[in-house]
PDB file of C-alpha atoms in Angstrom:
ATOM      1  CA  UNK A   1      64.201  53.237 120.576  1.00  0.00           C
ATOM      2  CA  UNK A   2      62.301  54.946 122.576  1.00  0.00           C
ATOM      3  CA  UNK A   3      58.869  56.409 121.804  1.00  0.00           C
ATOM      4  CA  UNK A   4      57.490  59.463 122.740  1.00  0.00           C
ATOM      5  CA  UNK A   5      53.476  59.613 123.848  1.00  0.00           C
ATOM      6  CA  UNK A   6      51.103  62.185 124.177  1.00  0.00           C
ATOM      7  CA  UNK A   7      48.370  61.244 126.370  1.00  0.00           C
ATOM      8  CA  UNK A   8      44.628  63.147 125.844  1.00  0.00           C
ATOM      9  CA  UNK A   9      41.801  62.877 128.094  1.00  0.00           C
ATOM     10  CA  UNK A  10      39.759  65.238 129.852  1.00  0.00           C
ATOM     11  CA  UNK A  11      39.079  63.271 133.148  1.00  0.00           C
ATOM     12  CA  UNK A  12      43.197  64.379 135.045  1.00  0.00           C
ATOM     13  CA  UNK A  13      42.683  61.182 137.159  1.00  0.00           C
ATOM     14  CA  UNK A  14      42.713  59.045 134.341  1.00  0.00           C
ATOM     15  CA  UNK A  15      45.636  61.304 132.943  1.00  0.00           C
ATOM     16  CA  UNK A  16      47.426  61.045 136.099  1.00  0.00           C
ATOM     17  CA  UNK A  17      46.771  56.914 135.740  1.00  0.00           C
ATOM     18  CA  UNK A  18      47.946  56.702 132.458  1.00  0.00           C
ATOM     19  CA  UNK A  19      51.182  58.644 132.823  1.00  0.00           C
ATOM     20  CA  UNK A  20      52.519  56.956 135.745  1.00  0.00           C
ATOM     21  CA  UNK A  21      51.605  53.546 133.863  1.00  0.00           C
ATOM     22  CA  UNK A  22      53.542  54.148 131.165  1.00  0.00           C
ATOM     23  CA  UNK A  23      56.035  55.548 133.374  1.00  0.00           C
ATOM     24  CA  UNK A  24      56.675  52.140 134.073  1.00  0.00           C
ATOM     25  CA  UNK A  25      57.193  50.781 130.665  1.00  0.00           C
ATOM     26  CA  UNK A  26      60.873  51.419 129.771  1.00  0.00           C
ATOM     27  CA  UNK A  27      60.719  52.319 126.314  1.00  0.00           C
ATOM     28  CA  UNK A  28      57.868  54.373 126.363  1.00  0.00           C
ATOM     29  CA  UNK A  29      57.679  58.504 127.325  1.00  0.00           C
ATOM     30  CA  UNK A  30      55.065  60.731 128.362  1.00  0.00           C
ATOM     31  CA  UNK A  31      55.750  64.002 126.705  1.00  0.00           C
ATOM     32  CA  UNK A  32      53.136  65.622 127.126  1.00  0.00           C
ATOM     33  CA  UNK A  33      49.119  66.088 128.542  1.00  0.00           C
ATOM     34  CA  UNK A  34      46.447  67.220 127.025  1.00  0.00           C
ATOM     35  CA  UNK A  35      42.679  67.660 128.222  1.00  0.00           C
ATOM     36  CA  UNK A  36      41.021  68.083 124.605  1.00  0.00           C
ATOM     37  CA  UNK A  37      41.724  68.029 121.154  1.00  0.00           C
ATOM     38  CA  UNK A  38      42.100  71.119 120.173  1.00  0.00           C
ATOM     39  CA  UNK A  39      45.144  71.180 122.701  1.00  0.00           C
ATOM     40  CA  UNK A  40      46.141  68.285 121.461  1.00  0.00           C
ATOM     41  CA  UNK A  41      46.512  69.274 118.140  1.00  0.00           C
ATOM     42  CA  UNK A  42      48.726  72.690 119.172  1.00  0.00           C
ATOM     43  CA  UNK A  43      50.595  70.252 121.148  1.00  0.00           C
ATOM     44  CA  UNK A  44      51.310  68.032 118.151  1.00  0.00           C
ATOM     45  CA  UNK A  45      51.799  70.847 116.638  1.00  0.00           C
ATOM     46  CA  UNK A  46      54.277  72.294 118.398  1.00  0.00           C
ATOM     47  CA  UNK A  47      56.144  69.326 118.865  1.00  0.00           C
ATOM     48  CA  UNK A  48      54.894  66.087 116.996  1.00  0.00           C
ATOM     49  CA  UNK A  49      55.181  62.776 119.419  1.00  0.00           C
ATOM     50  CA  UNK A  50      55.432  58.910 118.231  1.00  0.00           C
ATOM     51  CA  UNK A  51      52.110  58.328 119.724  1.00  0.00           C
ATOM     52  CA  UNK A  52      48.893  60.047 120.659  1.00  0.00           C
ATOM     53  CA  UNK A  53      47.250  57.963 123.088  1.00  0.00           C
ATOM     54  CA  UNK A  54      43.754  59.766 122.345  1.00  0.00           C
ATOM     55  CA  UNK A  55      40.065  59.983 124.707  1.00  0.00           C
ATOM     56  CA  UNK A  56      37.322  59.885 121.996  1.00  0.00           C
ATOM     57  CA  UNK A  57      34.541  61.923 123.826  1.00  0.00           C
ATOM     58  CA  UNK A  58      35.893  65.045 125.099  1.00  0.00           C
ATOM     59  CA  UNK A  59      34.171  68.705 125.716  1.00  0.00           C
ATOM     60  CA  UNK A  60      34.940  71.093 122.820  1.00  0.00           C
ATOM     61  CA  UNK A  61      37.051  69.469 120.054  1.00  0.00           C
ATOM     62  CA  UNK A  62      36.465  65.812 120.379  1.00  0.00           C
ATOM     63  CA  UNK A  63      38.835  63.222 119.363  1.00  0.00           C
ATOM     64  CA  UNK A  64      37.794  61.961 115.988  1.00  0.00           C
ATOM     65  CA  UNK A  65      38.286  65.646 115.141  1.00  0.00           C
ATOM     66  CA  UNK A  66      41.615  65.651 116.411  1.00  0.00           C
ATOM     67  CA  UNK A  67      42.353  62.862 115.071  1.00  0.00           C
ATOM     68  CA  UNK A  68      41.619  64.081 111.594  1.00  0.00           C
ATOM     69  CA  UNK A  69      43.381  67.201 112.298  1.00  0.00           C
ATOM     70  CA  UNK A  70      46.393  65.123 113.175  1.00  0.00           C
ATOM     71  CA  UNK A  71      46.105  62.519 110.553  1.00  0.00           C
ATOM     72  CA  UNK A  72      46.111  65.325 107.932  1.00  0.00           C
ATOM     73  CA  UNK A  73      48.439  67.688 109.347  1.00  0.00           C
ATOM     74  CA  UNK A  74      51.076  65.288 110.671  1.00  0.00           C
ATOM     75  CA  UNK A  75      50.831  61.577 108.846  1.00  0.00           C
ATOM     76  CA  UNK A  76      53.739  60.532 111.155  1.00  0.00           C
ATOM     77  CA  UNK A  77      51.717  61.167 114.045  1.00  0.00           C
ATOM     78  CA  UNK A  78      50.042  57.850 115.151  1.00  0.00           C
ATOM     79  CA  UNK A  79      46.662  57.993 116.867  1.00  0.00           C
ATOM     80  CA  UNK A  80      46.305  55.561 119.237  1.00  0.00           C
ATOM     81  CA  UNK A  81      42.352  55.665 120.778  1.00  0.00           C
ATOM     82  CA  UNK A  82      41.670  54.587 124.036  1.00  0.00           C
ATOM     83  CA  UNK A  83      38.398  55.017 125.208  1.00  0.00           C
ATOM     84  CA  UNK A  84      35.596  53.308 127.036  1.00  0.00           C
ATOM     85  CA  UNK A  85      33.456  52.991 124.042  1.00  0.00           C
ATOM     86  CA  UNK A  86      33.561  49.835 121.551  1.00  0.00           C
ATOM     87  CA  UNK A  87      30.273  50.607 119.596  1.00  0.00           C
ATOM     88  CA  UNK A  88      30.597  50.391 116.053  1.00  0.00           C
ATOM     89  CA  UNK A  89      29.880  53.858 115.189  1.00  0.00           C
ATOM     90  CA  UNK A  90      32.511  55.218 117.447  1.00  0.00           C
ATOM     91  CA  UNK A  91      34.932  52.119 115.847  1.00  0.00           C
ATOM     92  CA  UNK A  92      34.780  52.877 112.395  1.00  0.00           C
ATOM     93  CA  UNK A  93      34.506  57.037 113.374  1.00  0.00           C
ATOM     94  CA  UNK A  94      37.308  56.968 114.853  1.00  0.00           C
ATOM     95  CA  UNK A  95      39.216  54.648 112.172  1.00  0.00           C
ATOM     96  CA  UNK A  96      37.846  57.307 109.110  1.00  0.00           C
ATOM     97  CA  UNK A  97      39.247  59.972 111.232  1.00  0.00           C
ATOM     98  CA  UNK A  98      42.755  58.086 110.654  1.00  0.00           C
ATOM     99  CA  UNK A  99      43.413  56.354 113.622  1.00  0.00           C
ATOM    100  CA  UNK A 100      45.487  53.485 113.922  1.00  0.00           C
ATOM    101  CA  UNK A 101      44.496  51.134 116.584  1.00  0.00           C
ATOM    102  CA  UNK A 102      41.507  50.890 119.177  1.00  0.00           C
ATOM    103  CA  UNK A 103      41.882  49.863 122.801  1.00  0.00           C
ATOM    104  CA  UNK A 104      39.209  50.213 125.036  1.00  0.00           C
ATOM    105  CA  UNK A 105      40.272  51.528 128.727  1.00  0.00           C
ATOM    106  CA  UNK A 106      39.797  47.620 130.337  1.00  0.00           C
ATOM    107  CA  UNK A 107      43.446  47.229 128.578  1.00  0.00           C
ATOM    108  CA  UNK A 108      46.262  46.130 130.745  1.00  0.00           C
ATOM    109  CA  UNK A 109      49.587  47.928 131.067  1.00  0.00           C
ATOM    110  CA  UNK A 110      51.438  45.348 128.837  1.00  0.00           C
ATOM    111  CA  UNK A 111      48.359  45.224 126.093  1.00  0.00           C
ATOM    112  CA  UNK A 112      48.877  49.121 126.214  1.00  0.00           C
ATOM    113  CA  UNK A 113      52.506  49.196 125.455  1.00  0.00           C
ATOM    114  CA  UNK A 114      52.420  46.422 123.032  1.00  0.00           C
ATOM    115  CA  UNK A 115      49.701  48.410 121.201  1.00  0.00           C
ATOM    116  CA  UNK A 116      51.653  51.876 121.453  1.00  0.00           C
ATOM    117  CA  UNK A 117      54.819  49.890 120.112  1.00  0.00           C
ATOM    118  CA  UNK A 118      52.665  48.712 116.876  1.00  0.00           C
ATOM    119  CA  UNK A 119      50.959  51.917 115.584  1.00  0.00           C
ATOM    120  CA  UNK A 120      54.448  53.396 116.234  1.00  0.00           C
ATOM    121  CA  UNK A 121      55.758  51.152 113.438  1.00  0.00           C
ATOM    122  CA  UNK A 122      53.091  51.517 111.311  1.00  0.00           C
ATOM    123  CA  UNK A 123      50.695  48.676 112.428  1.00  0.00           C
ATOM    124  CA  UNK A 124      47.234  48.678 112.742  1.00  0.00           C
ATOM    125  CA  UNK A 125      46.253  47.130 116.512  1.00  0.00           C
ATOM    126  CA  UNK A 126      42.576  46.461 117.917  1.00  0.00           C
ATOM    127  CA  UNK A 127      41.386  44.540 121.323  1.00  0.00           C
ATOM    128  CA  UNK A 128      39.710  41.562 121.620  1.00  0.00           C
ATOM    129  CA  UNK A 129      36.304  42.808 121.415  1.00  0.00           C
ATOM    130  CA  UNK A 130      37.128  46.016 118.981  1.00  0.00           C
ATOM    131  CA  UNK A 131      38.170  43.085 116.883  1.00  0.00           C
ATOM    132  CA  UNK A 132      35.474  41.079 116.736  1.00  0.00           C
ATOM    133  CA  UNK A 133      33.107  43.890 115.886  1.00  0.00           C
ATOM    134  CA  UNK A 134      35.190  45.114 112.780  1.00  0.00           C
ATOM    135  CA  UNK A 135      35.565  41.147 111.327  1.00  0.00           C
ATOM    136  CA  UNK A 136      31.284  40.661 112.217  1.00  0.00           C
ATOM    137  CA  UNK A 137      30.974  43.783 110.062  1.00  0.00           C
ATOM    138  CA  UNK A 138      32.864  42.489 107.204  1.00  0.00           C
ATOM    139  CA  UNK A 139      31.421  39.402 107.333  1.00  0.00           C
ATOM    140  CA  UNK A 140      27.671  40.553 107.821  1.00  0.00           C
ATOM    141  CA  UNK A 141      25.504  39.931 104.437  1.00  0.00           C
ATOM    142  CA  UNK A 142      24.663  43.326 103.178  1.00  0.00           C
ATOM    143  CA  UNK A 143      21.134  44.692 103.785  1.00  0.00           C
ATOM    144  CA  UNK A 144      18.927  44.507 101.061  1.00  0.00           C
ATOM    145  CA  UNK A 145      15.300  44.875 100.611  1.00  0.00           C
ATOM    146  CA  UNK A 146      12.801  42.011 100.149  1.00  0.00           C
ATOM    147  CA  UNK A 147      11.609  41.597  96.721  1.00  0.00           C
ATOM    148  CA  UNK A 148      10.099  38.459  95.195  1.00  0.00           C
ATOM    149  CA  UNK A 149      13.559  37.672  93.653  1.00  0.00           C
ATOM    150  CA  UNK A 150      15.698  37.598  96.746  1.00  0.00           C
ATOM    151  CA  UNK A 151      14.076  36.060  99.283  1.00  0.00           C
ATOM    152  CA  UNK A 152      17.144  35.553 100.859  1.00  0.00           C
ATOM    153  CA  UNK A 153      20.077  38.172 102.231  1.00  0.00           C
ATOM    154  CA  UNK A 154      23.260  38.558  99.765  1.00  0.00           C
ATOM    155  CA  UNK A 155      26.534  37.591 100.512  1.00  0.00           C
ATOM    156  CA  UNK A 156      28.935  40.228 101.222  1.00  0.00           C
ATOM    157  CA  UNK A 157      30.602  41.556  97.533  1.00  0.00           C
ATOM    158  CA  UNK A 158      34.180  40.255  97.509  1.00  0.00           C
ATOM    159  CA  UNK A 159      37.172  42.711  97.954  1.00  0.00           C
ATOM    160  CA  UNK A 160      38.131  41.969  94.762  1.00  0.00           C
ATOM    161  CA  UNK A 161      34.866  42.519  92.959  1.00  0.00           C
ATOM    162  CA  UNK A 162      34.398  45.976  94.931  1.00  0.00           C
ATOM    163  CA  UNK A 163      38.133  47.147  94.181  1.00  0.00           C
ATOM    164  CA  UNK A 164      38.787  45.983  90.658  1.00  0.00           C
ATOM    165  CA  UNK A 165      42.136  47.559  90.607  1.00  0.00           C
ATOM    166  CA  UNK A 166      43.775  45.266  92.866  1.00  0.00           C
ATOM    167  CA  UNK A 167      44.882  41.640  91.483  1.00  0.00           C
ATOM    168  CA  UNK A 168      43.213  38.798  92.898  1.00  0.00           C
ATOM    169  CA  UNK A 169      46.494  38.533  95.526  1.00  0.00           C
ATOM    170  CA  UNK A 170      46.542  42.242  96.055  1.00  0.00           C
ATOM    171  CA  UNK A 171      43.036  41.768  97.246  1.00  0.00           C
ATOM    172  CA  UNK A 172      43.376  38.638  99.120  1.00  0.00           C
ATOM    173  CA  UNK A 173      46.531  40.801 101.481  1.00  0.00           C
ATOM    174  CA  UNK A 174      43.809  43.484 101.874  1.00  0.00           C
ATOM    175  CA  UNK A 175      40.947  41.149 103.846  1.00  0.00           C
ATOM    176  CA  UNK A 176      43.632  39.794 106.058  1.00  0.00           C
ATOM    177  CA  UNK A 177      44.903  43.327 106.607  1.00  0.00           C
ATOM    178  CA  UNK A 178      41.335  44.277 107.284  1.00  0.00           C
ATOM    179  CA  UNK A 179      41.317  41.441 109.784  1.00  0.00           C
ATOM    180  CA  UNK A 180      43.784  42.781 111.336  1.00  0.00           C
ATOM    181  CA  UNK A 181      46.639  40.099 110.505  1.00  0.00           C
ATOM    182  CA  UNK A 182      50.138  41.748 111.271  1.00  0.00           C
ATOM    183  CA  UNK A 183      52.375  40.921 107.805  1.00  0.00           C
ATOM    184  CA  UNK A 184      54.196  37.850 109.342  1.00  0.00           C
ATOM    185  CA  UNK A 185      50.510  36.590 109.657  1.00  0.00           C
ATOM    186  CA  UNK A 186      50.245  37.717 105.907  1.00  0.00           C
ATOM    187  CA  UNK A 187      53.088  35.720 104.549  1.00  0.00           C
ATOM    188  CA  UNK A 188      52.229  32.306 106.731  1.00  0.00           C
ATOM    189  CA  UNK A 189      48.587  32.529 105.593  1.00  0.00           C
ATOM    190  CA  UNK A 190      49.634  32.938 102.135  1.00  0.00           C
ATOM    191  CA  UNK A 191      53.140  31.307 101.483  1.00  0.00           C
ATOM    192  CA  UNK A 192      54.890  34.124 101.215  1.00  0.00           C
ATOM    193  CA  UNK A 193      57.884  35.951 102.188  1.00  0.00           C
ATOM    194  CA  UNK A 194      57.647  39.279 104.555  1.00  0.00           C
ATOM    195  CA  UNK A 195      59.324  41.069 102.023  1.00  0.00           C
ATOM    196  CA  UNK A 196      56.918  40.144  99.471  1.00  0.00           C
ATOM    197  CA  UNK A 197      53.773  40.936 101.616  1.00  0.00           C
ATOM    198  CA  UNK A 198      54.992  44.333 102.497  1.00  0.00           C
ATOM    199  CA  UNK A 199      55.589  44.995  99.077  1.00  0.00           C
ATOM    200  CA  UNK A 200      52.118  44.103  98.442  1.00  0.00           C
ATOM    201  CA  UNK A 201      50.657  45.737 101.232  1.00  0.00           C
ATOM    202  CA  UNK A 202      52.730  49.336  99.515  1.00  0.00           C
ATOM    203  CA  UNK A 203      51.032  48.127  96.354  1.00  0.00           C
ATOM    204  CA  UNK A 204      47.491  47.927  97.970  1.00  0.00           C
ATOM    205  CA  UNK A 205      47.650  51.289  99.456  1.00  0.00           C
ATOM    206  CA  UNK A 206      49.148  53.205  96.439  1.00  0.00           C
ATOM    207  CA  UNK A 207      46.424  51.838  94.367  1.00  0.00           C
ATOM    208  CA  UNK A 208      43.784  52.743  97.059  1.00  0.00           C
ATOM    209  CA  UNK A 209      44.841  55.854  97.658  1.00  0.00           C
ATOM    210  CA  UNK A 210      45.604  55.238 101.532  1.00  0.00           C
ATOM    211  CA  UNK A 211      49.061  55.702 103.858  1.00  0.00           C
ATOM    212  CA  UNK A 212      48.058  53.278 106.727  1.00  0.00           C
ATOM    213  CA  UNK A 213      46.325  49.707 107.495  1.00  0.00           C
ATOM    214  CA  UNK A 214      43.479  51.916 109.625  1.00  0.00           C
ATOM    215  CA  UNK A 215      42.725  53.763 107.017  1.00  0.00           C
ATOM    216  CA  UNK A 216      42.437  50.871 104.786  1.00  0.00           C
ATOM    217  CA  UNK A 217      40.288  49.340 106.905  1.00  0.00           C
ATOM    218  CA  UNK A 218      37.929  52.285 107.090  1.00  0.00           C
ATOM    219  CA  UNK A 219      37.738  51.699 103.421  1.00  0.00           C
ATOM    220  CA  UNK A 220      36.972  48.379 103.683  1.00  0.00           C
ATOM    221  CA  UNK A 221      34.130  49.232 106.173  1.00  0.00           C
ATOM    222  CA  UNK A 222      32.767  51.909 104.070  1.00  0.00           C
TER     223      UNK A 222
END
């Protein structure tokens, strides 16, 4: 199969770079250029790509604004960010906007295409580093303030404390989604079948109210 891409960045050389990259990869195509997001999101528009491979800060309509515009507009559309930032704020921005993966710009051609290739199915896909960030902010104790009866930080509240409607297995496929664990992961981790994680991964996300493992994340993070 072969998936289509919409590339968005302001800066044409890096446009230019990016399109004859993925020129390269066989089973990926550039459609289509854009140098903001609000011409990204007539272009999608017009006519809706696998993949946009999205800048974050851009003049005028910035991409976790397009992103939302896409996300809402066209849920098929996967929005792939790939930007020179890996701060947390920009992270978690651009995963409420509905994005499903974070690359920053150090990625290699292969990490690239294997990334496109996953949000095009439906996966959620982070670097190294983007990574790390989103499983230190799960994992940091949540801030409280001193008081004579807790002298000491508090753990982070379960998943399944903070989302009662999930069973205690529906819960336990949610943190490894939100660690980014791809469902084969899933079902080793947990003795299960793929078939059975992916029906509990639909089961997660109808109960929470999401459509994709980035926006379940964003949850998580919230």
């Amino acid at each position: 199969m072969t998936i289509r891409v919409l590339v968005v960045d302001d800066q044409a050389i890096v446009r230019d770079g990016l399109v004859t990259v993925l020129s390269l990869v066989p089973d990926l195509q550039v459609v289509g250029e854009a140098a903001d997001g609000a011409e990204a999101i007539a272009m999608v528009a017009a006519d809706p790509p696998d993949v946009v491979l999205m800048d974050l800060r851009m003049p005028g309509t910035d991409g976790p604004t397009a992103t939302a515009s896409i996300a809402r507009s066209h849920p098929g559309v996967a929005v792939l960010v790939l930007t020179t930032y890996a701060d947390d704020a920009s992270i978690v921005g651009a995963l409420r906007a509905g994005a499903r993966g974070y690359l920053t710009k150090d990625a290699g051609r292969a990490e690239l295409a294997t990334a496109i290739r996953a949000v095009a199915t439906g996966q959620a896909t982070f670097d190294a580093e983007v990574g790390a960030r989103l499983v230190a902010q799960l994992a940091a104790p949540s801030p409280t303030a001193p008081s004579p009866t807790a002298p000491t930080p508090t753990a982070p509240t379960p998943l399944r404390d903070r989302f009662p409607e999930l069973t205690p297995r529906e819960a336990d496929v949610l943190e490894r989604i939100a660690d980014g664990r791809t469902n084969p992961e899933i079902a080793a981790e947990l003795f299960l079948t793929v078939p059975t994680v992916k029906s509990y991964v639909n089961q997660v996300f109808a109960k929470l109210g999401v459509r994709t493992r980035a926006e379940a994340v964003a949850l998580v993070l919230r």
